[in-house]
PDB file of C-alpha atoms in Angstrom:
ATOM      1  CA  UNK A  11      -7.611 -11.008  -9.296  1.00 51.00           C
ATOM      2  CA  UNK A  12      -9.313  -7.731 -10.805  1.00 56.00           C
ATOM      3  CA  UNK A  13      -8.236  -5.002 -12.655  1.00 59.00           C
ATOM      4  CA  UNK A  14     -10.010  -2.327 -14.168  1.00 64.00           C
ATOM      5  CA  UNK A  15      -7.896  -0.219 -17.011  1.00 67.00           C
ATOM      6  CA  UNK A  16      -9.691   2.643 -18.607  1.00 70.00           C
ATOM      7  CA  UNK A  17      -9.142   4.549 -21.033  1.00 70.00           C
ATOM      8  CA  UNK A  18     -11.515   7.725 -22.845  1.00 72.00           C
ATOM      9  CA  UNK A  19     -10.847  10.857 -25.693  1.00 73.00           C
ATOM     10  CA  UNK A  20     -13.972  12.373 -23.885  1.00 75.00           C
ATOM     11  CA  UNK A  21     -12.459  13.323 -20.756  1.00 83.00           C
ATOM     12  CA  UNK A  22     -10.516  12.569 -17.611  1.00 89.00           C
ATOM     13  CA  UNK A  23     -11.268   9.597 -16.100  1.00 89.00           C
ATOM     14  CA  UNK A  24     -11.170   7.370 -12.923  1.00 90.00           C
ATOM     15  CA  UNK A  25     -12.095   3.895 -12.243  1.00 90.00           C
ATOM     16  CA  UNK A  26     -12.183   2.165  -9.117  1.00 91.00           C
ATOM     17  CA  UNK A  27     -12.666  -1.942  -8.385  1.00 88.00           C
ATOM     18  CA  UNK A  28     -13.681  -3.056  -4.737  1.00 88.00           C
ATOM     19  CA  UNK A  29     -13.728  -6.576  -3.196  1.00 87.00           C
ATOM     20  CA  UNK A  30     -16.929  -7.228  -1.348  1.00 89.00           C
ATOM     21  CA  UNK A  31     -15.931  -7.112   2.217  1.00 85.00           C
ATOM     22  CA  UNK A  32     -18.275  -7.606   5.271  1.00 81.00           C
ATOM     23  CA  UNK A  33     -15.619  -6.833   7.854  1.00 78.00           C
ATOM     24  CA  UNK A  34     -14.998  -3.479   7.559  1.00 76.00           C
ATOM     25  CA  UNK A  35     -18.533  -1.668   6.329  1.00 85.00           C
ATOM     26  CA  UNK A  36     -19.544  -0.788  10.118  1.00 84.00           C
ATOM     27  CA  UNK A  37     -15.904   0.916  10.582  1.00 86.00           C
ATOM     28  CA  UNK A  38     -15.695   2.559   6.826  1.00 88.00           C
ATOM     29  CA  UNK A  39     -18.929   3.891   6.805  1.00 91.00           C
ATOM     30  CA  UNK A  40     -18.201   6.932   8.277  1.00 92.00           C
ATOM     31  CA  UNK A  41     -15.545   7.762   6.555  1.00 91.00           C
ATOM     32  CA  UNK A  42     -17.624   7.161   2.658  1.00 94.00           C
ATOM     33  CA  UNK A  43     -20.925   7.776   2.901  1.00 96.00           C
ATOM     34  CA  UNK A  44     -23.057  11.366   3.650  1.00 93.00           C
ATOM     35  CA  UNK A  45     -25.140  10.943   6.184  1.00 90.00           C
ATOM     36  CA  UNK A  46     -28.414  11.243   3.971  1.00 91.00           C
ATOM     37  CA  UNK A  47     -26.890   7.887   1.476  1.00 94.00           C
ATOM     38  CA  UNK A  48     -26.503   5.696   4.888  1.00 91.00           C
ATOM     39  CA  UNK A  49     -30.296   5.381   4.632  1.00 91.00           C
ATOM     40  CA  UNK A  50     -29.798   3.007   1.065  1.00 93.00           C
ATOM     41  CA  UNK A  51     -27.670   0.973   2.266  1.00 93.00           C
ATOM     42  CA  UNK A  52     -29.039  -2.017   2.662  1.00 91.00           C
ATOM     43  CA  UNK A  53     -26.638  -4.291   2.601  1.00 91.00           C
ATOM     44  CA  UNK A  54     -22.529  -4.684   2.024  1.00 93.00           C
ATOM     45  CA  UNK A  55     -22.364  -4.782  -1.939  1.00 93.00           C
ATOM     46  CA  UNK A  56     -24.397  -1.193  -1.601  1.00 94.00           C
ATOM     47  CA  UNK A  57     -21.827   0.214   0.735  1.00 95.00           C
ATOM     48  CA  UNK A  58     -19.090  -1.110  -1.615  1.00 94.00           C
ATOM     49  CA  UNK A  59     -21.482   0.490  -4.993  1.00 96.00           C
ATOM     50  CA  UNK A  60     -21.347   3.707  -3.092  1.00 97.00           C
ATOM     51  CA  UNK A  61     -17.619   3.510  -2.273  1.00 95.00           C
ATOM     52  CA  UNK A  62     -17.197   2.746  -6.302  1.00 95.00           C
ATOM     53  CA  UNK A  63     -18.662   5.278  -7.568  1.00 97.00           C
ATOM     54  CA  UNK A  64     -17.287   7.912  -5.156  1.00 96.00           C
ATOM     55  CA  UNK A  65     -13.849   6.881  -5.278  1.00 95.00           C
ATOM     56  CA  UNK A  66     -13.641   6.126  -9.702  1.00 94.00           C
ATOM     57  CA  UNK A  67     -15.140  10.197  -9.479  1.00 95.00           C
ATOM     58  CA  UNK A  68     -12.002  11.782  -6.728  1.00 95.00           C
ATOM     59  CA  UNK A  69     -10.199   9.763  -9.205  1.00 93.00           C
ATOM     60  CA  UNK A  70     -11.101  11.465 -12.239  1.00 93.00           C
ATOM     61  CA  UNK A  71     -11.183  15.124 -10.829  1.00 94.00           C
ATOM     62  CA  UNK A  72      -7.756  14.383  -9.857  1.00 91.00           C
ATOM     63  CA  UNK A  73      -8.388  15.051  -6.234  1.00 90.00           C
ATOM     64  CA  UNK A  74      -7.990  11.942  -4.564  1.00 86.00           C
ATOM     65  CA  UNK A  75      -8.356  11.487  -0.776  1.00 81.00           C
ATOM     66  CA  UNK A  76      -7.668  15.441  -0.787  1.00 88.00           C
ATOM     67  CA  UNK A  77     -11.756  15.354  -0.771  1.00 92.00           C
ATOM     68  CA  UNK A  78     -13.361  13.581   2.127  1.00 93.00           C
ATOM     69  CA  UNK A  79     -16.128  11.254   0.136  1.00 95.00           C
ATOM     70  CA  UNK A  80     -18.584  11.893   2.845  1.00 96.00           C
ATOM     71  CA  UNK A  81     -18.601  15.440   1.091  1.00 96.00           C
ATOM     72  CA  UNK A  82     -19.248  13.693  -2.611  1.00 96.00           C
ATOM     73  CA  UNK A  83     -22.729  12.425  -3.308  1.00 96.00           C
ATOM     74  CA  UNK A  84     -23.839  10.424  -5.540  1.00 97.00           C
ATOM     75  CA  UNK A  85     -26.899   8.328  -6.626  1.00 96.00           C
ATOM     76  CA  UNK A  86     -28.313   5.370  -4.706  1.00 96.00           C
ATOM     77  CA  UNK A  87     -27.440   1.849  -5.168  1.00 95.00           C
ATOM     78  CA  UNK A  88     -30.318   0.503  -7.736  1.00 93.00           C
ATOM     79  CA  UNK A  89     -30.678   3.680  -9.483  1.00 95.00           C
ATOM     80  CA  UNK A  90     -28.650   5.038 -12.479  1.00 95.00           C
ATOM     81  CA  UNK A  91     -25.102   5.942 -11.358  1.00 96.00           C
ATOM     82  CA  UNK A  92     -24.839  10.401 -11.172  1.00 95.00           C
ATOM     83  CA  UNK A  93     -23.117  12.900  -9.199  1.00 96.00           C
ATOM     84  CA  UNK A  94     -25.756  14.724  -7.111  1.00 95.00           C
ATOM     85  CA  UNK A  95     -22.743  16.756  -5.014  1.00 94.00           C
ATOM     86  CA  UNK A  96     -19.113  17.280  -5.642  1.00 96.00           C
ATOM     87  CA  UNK A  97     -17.108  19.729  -2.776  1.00 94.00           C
ATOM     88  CA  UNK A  98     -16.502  23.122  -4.374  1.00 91.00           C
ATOM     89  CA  UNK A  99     -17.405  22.165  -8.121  1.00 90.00           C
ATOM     90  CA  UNK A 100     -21.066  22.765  -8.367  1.00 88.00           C
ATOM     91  CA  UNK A 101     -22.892  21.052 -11.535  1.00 88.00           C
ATOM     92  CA  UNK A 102     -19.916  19.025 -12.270  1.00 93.00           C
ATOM     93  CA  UNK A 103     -20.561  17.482 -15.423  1.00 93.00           C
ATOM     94  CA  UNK A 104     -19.485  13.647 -15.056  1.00 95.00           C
ATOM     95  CA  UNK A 105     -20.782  10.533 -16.271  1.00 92.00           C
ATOM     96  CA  UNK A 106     -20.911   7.577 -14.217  1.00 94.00           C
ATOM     97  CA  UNK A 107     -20.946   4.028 -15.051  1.00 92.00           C
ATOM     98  CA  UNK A 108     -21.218   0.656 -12.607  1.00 92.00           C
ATOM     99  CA  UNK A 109     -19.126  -2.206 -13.803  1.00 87.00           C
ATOM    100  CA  UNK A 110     -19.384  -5.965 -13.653  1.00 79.00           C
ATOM    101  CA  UNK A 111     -16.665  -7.421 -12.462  1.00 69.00           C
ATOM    102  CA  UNK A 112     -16.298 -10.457 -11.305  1.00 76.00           C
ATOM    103  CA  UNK A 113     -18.328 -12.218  -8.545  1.00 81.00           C
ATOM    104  CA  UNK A 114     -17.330 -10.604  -5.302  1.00 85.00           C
ATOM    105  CA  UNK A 115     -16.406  -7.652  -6.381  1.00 87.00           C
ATOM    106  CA  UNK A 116     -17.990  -4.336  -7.349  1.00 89.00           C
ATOM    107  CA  UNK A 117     -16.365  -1.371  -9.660  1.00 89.00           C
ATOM    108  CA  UNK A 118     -17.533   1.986 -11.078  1.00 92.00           C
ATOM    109  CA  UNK A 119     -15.804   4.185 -13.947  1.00 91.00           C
ATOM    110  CA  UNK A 120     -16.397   8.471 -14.148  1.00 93.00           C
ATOM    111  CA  UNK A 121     -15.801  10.406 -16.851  1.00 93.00           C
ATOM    112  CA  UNK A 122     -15.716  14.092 -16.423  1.00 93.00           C
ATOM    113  CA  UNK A 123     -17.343  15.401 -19.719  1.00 90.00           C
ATOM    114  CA  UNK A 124     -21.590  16.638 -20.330  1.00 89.00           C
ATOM    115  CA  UNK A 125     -21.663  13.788 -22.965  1.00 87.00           C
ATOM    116  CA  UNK A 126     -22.978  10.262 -22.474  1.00 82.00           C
ATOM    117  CA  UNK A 127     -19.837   8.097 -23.397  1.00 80.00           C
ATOM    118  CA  UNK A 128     -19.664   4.324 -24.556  1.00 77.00           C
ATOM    119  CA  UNK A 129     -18.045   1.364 -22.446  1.00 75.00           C
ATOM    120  CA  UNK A 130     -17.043  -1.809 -23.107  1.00 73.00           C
ATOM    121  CA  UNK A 131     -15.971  -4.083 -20.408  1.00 69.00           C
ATOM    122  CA  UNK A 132     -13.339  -7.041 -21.800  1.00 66.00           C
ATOM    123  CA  UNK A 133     -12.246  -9.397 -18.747  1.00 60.00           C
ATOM    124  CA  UNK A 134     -10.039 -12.466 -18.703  1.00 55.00           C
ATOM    125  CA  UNK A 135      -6.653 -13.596 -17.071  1.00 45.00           C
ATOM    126  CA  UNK A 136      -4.946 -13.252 -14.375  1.00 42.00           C
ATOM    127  CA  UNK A 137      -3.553  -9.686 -13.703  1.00 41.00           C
ATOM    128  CA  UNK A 138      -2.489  -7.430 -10.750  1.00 47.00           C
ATOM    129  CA  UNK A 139      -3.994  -4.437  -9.867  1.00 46.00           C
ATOM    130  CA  UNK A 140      -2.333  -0.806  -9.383  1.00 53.00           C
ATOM    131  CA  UNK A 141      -3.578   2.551  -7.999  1.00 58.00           C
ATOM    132  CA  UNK A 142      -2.701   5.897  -9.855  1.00 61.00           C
ATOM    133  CA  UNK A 143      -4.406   8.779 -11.457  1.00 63.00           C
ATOM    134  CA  UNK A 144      -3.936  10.989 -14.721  1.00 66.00           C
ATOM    135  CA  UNK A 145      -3.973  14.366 -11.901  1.00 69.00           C
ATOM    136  CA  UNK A 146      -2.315  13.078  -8.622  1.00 73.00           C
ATOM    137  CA  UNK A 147      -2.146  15.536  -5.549  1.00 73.00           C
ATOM    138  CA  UNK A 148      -0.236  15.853  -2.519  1.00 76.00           C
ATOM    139  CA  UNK A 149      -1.548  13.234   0.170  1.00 72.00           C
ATOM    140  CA  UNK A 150      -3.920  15.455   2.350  1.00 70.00           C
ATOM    141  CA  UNK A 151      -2.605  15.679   5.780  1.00 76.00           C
ATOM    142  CA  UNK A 152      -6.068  15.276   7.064  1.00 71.00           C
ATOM    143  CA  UNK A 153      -6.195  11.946   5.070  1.00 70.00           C
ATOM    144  CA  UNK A 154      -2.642  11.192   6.471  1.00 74.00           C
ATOM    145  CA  UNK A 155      -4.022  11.579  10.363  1.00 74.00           C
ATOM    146  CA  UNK A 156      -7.286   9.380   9.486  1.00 68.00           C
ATOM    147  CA  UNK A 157      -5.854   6.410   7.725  1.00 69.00           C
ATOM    148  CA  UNK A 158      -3.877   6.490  10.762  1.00 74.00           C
ATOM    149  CA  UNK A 159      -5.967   6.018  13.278  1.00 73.00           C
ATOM    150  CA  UNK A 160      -7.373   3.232  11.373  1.00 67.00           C
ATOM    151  CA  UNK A 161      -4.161   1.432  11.647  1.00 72.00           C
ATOM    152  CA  UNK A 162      -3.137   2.446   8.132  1.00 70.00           C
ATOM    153  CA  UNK A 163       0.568   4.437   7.909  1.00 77.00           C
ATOM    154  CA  UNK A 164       0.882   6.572   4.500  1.00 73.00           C
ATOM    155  CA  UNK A 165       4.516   8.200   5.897  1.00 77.00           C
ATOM    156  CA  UNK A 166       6.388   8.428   2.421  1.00 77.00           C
ATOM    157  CA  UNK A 167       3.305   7.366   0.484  1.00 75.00           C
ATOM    158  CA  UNK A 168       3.117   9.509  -2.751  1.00 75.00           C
ATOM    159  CA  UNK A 169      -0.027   9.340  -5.482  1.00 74.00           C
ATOM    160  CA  UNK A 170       0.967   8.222  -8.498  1.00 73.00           C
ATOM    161  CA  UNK A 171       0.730   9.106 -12.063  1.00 72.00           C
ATOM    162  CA  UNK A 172      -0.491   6.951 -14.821  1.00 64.00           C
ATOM    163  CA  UNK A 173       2.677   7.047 -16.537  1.00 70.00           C
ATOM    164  CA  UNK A 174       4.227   4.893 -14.467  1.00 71.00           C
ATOM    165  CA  UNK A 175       2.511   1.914 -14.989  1.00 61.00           C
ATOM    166  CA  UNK A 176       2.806   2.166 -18.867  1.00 62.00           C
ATOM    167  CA  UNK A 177       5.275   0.439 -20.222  1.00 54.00           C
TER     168      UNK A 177
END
């Protein structure tokens, strides 16, 4: 199993950890990528690198599947991780990191300060892994509707905070 814990003094922060998945990239693409980023994808772990970096940065900002992640753009797979785009937050200073998890798996971590910031990736053990955020929101009822139709219910799903996990 992976888990990805982070933790920062320079700003809010999200961190996301994907298994590398050929199955569903055809059916999830729309739903991740802007239309000019489905050009660099090349193959499934660039989908996934996408889908990292997108989903560690709705994470930070709090906002969560509230923003549709076709609307966030960021950097191509094979280049230095940035936000080029971010829905109603122009110039919003974040920094992005990839992160090497283990094999079959991709992760990304964003920090929302201007600074460069310093990370240090420990891994070992088994663990389980958990969902939450440091700003959760309301479940978007558009987000509600689209998860599903992909066969996914959310009815009395709530986001969760950090809190709850902490001992």
């Amino acid at each position: 199993a992976t888990v990805a814990v982070a933790v920062s003094n320079a700003g809010e922060v999200g961190v996301d950890v994907q298994q590398v998945e050929d199955g569903s990239v055809q059916e999830l693409s729309p739903l991740v990528l802007a239309e000019a980023e489905a050009g660099h994808v090349a193959g499934t772990r660039d989908f996934f690198t996408y889908w990292t970096r997108k989903e560690a940065l709705v994470k930070a900002t709090g906002d969560g599947v509230t923003v549709p992640l076709p609307q966030v753009v960021v950097s191509p797979p094979g280049t230095p991780p940035r936000v080029l785009g971010y829905p109603g937050q122009d110039g919003l200073a974040a920094q992005l990191r990839d992160l090497g998890p283990e094999p079959g798996y991709v992760g990304a971590l964003a920090v929302l300060s201007p600074r460069p910031v310093v990370v240090r990736e420990r891994s070992g053990g088994r663990v389980e892994a958990f969902s939450a955020g440091s700003r959760p929101k309301p479940l978007h009822p558009n987000a509600v509707a689209v998860m599903h139709e992909r066969g996914v219910d959310l009815t009395g799903q709530q986001p969760k905070h950090l809190d709850v996990y902490i001992d």
